[in-house]
XYZ file of C-alpha atoms in Angstrom:
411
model
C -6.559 -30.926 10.749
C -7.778 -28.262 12.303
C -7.774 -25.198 10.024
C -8.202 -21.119 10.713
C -7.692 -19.004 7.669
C -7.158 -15.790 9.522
C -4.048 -17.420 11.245
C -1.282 -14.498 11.779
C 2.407 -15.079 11.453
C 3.210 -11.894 11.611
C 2.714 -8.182 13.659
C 2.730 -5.326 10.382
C 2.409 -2.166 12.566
C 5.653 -0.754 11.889
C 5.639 -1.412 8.261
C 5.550 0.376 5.505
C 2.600 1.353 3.419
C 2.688 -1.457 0.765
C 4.223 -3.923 2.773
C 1.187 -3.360 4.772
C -0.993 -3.463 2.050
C 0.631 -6.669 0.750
C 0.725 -8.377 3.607
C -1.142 -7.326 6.553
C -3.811 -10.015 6.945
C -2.888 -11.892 4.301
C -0.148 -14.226 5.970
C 0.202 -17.516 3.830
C -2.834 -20.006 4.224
C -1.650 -22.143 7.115
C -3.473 -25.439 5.498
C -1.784 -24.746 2.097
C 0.718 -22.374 2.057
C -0.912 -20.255 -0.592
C 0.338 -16.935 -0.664
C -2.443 -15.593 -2.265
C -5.950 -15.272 0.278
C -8.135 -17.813 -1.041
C -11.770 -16.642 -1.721
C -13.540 -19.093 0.370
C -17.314 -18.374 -1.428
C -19.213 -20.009 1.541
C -22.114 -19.558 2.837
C -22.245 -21.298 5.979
C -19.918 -23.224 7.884
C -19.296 -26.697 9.971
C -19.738 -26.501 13.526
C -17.537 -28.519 16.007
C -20.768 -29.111 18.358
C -23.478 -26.832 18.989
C -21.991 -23.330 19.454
C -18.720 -24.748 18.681
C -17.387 -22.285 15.991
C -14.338 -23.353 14.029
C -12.244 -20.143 13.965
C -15.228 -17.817 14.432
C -17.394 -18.144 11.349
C -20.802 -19.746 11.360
C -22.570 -17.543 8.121
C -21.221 -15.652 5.632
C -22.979 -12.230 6.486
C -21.616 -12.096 9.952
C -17.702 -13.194 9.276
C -15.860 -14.546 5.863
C -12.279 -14.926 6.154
C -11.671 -13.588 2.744
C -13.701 -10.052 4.160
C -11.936 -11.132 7.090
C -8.859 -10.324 5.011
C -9.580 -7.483 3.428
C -11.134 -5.453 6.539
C -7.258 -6.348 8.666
C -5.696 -4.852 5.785
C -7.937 -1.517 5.379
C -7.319 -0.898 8.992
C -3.683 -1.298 8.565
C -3.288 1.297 5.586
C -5.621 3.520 7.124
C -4.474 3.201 10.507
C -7.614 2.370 12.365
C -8.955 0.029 14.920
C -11.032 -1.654 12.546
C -12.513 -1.792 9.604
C -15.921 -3.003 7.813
C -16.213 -4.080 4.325
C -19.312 -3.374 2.505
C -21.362 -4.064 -0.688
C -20.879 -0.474 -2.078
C -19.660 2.908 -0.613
C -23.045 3.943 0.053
C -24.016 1.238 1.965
C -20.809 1.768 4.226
C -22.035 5.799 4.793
C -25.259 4.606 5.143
C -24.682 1.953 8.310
C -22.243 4.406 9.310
C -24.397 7.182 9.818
C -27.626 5.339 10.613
C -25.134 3.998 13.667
C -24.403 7.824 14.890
C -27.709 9.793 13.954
C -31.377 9.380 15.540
C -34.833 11.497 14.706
C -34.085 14.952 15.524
C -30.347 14.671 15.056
C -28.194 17.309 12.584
C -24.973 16.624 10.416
C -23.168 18.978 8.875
C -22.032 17.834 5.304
C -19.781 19.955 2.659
C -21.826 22.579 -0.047
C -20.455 20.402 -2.755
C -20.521 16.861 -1.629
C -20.789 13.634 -3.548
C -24.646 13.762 -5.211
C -25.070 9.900 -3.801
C -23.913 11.430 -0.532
C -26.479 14.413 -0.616
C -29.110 11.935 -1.607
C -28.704 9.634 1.092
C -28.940 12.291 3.596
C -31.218 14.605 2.140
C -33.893 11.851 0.713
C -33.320 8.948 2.483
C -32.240 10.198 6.610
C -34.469 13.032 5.749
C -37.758 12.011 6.514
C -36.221 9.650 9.093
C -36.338 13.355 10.963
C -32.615 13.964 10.454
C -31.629 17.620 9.356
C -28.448 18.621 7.381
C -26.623 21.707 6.317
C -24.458 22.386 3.684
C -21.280 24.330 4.411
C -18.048 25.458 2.944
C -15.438 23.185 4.638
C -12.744 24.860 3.258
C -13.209 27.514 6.600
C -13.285 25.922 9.862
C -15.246 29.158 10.731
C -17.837 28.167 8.589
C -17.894 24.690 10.055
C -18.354 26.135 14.109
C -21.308 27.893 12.710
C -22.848 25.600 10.936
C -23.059 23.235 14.507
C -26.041 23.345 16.600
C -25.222 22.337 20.102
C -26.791 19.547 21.584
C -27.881 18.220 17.825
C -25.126 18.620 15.842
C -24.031 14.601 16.191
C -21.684 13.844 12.809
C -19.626 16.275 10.761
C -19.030 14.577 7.018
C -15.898 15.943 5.420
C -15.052 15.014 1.749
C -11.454 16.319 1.116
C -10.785 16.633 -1.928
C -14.468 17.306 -2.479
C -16.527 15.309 -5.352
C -16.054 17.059 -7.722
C -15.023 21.022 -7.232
C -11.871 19.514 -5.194
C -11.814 21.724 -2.119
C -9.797 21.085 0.457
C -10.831 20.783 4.266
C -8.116 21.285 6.826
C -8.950 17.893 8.557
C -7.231 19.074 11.946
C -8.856 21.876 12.129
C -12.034 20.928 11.967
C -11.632 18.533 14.194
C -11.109 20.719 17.174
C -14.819 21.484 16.659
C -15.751 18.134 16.418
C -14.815 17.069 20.084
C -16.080 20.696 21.833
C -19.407 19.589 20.258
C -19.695 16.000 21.274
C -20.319 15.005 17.421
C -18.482 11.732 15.029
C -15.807 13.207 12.681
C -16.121 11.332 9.323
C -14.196 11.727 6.720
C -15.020 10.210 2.912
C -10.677 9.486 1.408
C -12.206 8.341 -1.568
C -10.399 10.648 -3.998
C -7.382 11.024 -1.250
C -6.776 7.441 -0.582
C -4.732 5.699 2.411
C -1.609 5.971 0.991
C -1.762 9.960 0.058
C -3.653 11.045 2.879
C -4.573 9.403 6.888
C -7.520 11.581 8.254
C -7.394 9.137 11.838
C -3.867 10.246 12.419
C -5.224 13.929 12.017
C -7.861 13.229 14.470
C -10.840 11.849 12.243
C -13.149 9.434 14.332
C -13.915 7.136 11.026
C -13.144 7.176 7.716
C -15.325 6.136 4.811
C -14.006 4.711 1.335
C -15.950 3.755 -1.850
C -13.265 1.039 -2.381
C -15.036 1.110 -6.137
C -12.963 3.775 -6.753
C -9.176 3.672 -6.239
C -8.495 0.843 -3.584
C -10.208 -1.129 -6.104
C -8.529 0.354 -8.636
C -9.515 -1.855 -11.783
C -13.107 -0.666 -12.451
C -14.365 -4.414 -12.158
C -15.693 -4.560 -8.014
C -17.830 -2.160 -6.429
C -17.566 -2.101 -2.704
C -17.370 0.275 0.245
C -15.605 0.409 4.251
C -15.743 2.039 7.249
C -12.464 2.553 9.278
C -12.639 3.071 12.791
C -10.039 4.666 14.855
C -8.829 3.429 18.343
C -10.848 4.381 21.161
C -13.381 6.389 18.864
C -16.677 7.317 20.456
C -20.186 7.213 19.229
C -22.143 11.274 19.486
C -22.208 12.335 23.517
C -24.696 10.973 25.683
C -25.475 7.898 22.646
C -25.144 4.138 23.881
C -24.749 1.577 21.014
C -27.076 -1.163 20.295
C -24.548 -3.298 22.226
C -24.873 -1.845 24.867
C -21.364 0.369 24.911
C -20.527 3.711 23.752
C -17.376 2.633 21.430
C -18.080 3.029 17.608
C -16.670 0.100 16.214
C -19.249 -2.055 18.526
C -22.003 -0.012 16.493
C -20.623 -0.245 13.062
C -20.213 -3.752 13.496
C -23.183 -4.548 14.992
C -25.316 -2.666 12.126
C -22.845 -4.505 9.443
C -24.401 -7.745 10.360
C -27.676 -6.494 11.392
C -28.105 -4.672 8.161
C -26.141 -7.690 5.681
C -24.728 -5.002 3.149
C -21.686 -6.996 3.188
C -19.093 -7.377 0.861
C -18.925 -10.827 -0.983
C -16.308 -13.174 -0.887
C -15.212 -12.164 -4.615
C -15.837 -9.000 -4.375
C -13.440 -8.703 -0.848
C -10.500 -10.579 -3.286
C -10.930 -8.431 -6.320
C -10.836 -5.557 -3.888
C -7.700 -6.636 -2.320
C -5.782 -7.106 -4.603
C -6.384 -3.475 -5.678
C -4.948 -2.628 -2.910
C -2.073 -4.254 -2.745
C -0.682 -1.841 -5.964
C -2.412 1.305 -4.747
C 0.962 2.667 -3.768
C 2.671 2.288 -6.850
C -0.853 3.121 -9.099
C -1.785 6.361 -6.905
C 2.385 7.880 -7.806
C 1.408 7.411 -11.609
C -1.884 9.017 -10.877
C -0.973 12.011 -9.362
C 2.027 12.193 -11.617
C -0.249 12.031 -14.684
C -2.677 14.668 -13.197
C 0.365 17.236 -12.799
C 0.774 17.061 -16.234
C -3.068 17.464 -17.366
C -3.587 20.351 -14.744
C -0.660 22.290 -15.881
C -1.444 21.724 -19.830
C -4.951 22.660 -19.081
C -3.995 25.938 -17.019
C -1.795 26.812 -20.042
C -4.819 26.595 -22.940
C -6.268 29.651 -23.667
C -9.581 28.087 -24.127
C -9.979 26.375 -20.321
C -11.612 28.829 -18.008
C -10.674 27.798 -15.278
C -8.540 24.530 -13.578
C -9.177 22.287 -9.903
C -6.668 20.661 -9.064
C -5.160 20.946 -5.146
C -1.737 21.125 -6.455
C -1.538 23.987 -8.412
C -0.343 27.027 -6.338
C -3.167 29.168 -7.120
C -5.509 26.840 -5.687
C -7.161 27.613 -2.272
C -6.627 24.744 -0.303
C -2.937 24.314 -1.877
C -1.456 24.963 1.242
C -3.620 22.612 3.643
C -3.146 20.089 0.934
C 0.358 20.338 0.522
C 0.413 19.732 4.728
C -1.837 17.138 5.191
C -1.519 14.778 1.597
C 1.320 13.037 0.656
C 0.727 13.973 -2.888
C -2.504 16.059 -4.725
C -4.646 12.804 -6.060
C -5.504 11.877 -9.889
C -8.718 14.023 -9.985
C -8.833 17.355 -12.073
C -11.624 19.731 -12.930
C -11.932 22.151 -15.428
C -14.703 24.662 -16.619
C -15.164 25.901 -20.543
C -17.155 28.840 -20.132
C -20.437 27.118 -21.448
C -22.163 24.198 -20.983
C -22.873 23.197 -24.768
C -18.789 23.122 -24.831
C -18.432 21.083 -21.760
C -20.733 18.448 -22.801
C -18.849 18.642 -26.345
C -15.514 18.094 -24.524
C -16.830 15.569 -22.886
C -17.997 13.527 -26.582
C -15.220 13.796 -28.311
C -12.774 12.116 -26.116
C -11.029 9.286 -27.057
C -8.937 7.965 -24.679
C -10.855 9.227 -21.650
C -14.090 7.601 -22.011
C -17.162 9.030 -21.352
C -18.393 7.314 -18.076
C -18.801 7.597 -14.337
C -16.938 6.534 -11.558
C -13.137 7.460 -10.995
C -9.873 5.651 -9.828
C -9.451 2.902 -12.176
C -6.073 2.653 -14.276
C -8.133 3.487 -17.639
C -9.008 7.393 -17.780
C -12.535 8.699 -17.222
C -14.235 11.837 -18.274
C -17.685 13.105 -17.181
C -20.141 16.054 -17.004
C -21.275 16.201 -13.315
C -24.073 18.361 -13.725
C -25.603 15.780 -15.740
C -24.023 12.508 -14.764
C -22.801 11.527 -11.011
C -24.286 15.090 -9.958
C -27.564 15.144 -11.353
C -29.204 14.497 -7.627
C -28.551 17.754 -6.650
C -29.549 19.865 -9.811
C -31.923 22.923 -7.684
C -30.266 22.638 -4.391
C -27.519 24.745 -2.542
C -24.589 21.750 -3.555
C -25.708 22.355 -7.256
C -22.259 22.575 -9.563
C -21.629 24.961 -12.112
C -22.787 23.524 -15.293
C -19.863 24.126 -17.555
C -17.622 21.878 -15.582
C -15.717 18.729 -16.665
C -14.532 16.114 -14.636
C -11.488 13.831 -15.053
C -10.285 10.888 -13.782
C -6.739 11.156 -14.940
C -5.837 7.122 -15.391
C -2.012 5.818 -15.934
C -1.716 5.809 -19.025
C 1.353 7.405 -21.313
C 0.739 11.084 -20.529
C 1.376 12.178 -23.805
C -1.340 10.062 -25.441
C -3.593 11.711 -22.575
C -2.286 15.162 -23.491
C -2.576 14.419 -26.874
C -6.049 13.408 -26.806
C -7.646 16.586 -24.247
C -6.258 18.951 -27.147
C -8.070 17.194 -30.084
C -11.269 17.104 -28.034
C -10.683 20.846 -26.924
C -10.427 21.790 -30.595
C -13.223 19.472 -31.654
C -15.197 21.461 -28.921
C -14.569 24.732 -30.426
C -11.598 25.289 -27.516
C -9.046 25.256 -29.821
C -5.970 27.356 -29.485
């Protein structure tokens, strides 16, 4: 019997979020009936006759069905073209940019952007002979100064931003995108799909570390690209396929480059993402509650969070998310009591990484931002990070005063 495992029964376009996430590629196994995608850990496959593919696949690196799977579903929450599943979220920016910059190129990235971000570009496209500059995103203005015509080629937009969660108006900035012939990306790590959709804003790509919430068990790491329809590779570029589109380029440097995602790494990471909806409400819902307890102690200098009023990008936020995401920031005044903070903890555990059901707490400056200590994206070094988990609030409440006080932030 002649089997494909990427058989579709069914057209999800109109769906809802987590029907979409739950079902789109992910029909039952037409061989078995399992409603579950199997994780097909293969390697290489049986040919029907030289060149005679059965459904497609002839190696691992260049098609799995489980990846298969996961990459028809990414596209569906995100509302792209297509999508490309890779072995971490760096090694989805880096075959995304390395597909839209050349020697002499310039990107424009945000003035306080993920460290592993900053250190790809910075240390690694660097001496390739690519240039970047560091901007505020949270003024388009900014952003239209910032381009150089003619070498200006990607604009990287992290919104909220790792970790002083600004906020970029996504629109916006792309209106300066197209009149300079340069890629829109936009990293919806801490956003997610389901709270915010930078392609239906007029992103070209989107870029996930599916580590973080998509995952949403801290047990896969793993990264995509999403592509949107008809998006373009830099004016005046051809692809190494010989076409112009984007999604040719990704996918040719996916395979070309074999920073794939495994097969058990694509299941684990799909079946994060089948409760994202119903993980990211208690997220957000949770983070409400930390924000607003931290903004009341007398101690806390000063609270991030996009969905307080006060914040600056409150307004963009409230327009273009569907709700303000799990991650807060807060500063202590010093960083002897930030680093205390972040010891005495004891529900939040001390560790990188975010967007995992358990909460996290960190010290960027000397954790997940310590690539960037000297340089223009350099965060203040009194400030805490949180990954605000689903747990019962009040035990998360509970436990931020006891480690203010053992700080010396008591009340």
């Amino acid at each position: 019997m002649t089997h494909d495992p990427l058989a579709q029964t069914h057209d999800w376009t109109d769906a809802g979020f987590s029907t979409r996430a739950i079902h789109a590629g992910q029909d039952p196994d037409p061989a078995t009936g399992a409603v579950v995608t199997p994780i097909h850990q293969v390697s290489t496959y049986k040919q029907d006759g030289v060149g005679g593919l059965r459904g497609g696949y002839e190696y691992s690196r260049s098609g799995n069905p489980t990846r298969d799977a996961l990459q028809e579903a990414l596209a569906a929450v995100e509302g792209g073209a297509a999508a490309f599943a890779f072995a971490s979220g760096l090694a989805a920016e880096d075959t995304l940019l390395r597909a839209i910059l050349r020697p002499g190129d310039h990107v424009v990235i945000p003035d306080d952007a993920y460290g592993g971000t900053y250190r790809l570009v910075a240390r690694v496209l660097g001496p390739w002979g690519v240039e970047h500059t560091p901007v505020d995103l949270s003024d388009p203005d900014a952003v239209l100064a910032a381009i150089q015509p003619g070498r200006t080629k990607a604009i990287w937009v992290e919104t909220p931003t790792n970790p002083l969660l600004g906020i970029a108006d996504i629109a916006a900035i792309t209106t300066h995108a197209r009149s300079a012939g340069a890629v829109l990306v936009v990293d919806n790590t801490f956003a997610t799909p389901y709270l915010q959709q930078p392609l239906a804003l007029g992103a070209d790509a989107v870029v996930h570390s599916t580590t973080k919430y998509v995952g949403g068990h801290s047990d896969v790491v793993g990264g995509a690209v999403v592509v949107a329809d008809g998006a373009q590779l830099p004016a005046g570029m051809q692809g190494p396929t010989g076409t112009t589109e984007l999604r040719d380029a990704v996918g040719f440097l996916q395979n070309a480059s074999g920073a794939v995602a495994g097969p058990f790494d694509a299941w684990l990471t799909l079946r994060g993402l089948k409760t994202l909806a119903v993980r990211m409400d208690r997220h957000v819902a949770n983070a409400q509650a930390v924000a607003r307890f931290l903004v009341e102690h007398p101690g806390v200098r000063e609270v991030l969070w996009p969905g307080l009023p006060e914040h600056p990008g409150h307004q963009v936020a409230a327009r273009q998310m569907r709700g303000f995401g799990g991650m807060v920031a807060f500063r202590t005044g010093s960083v002897d009591s930030a680093v205390a903070v972040c010891g005495a903890t004891q529900v939040f555990t001390l560790a990188e990484s975010l967007g995992g059901v358990e909460s996290l707490i960190e010290h960027p400056g000397r954790m997940t931002h310590g690539s960037v200590v000297g340089t223009a994206l350099e965060v203040p070094d009194d400030l805490v990070r949180l990954s605000v988990g689903i747990e019962d609030v009040a035990d998360l409440l509970a436990d931020l005063e006891q480690a203010l006080a053992a700080a010396g932030i008591g009340r």
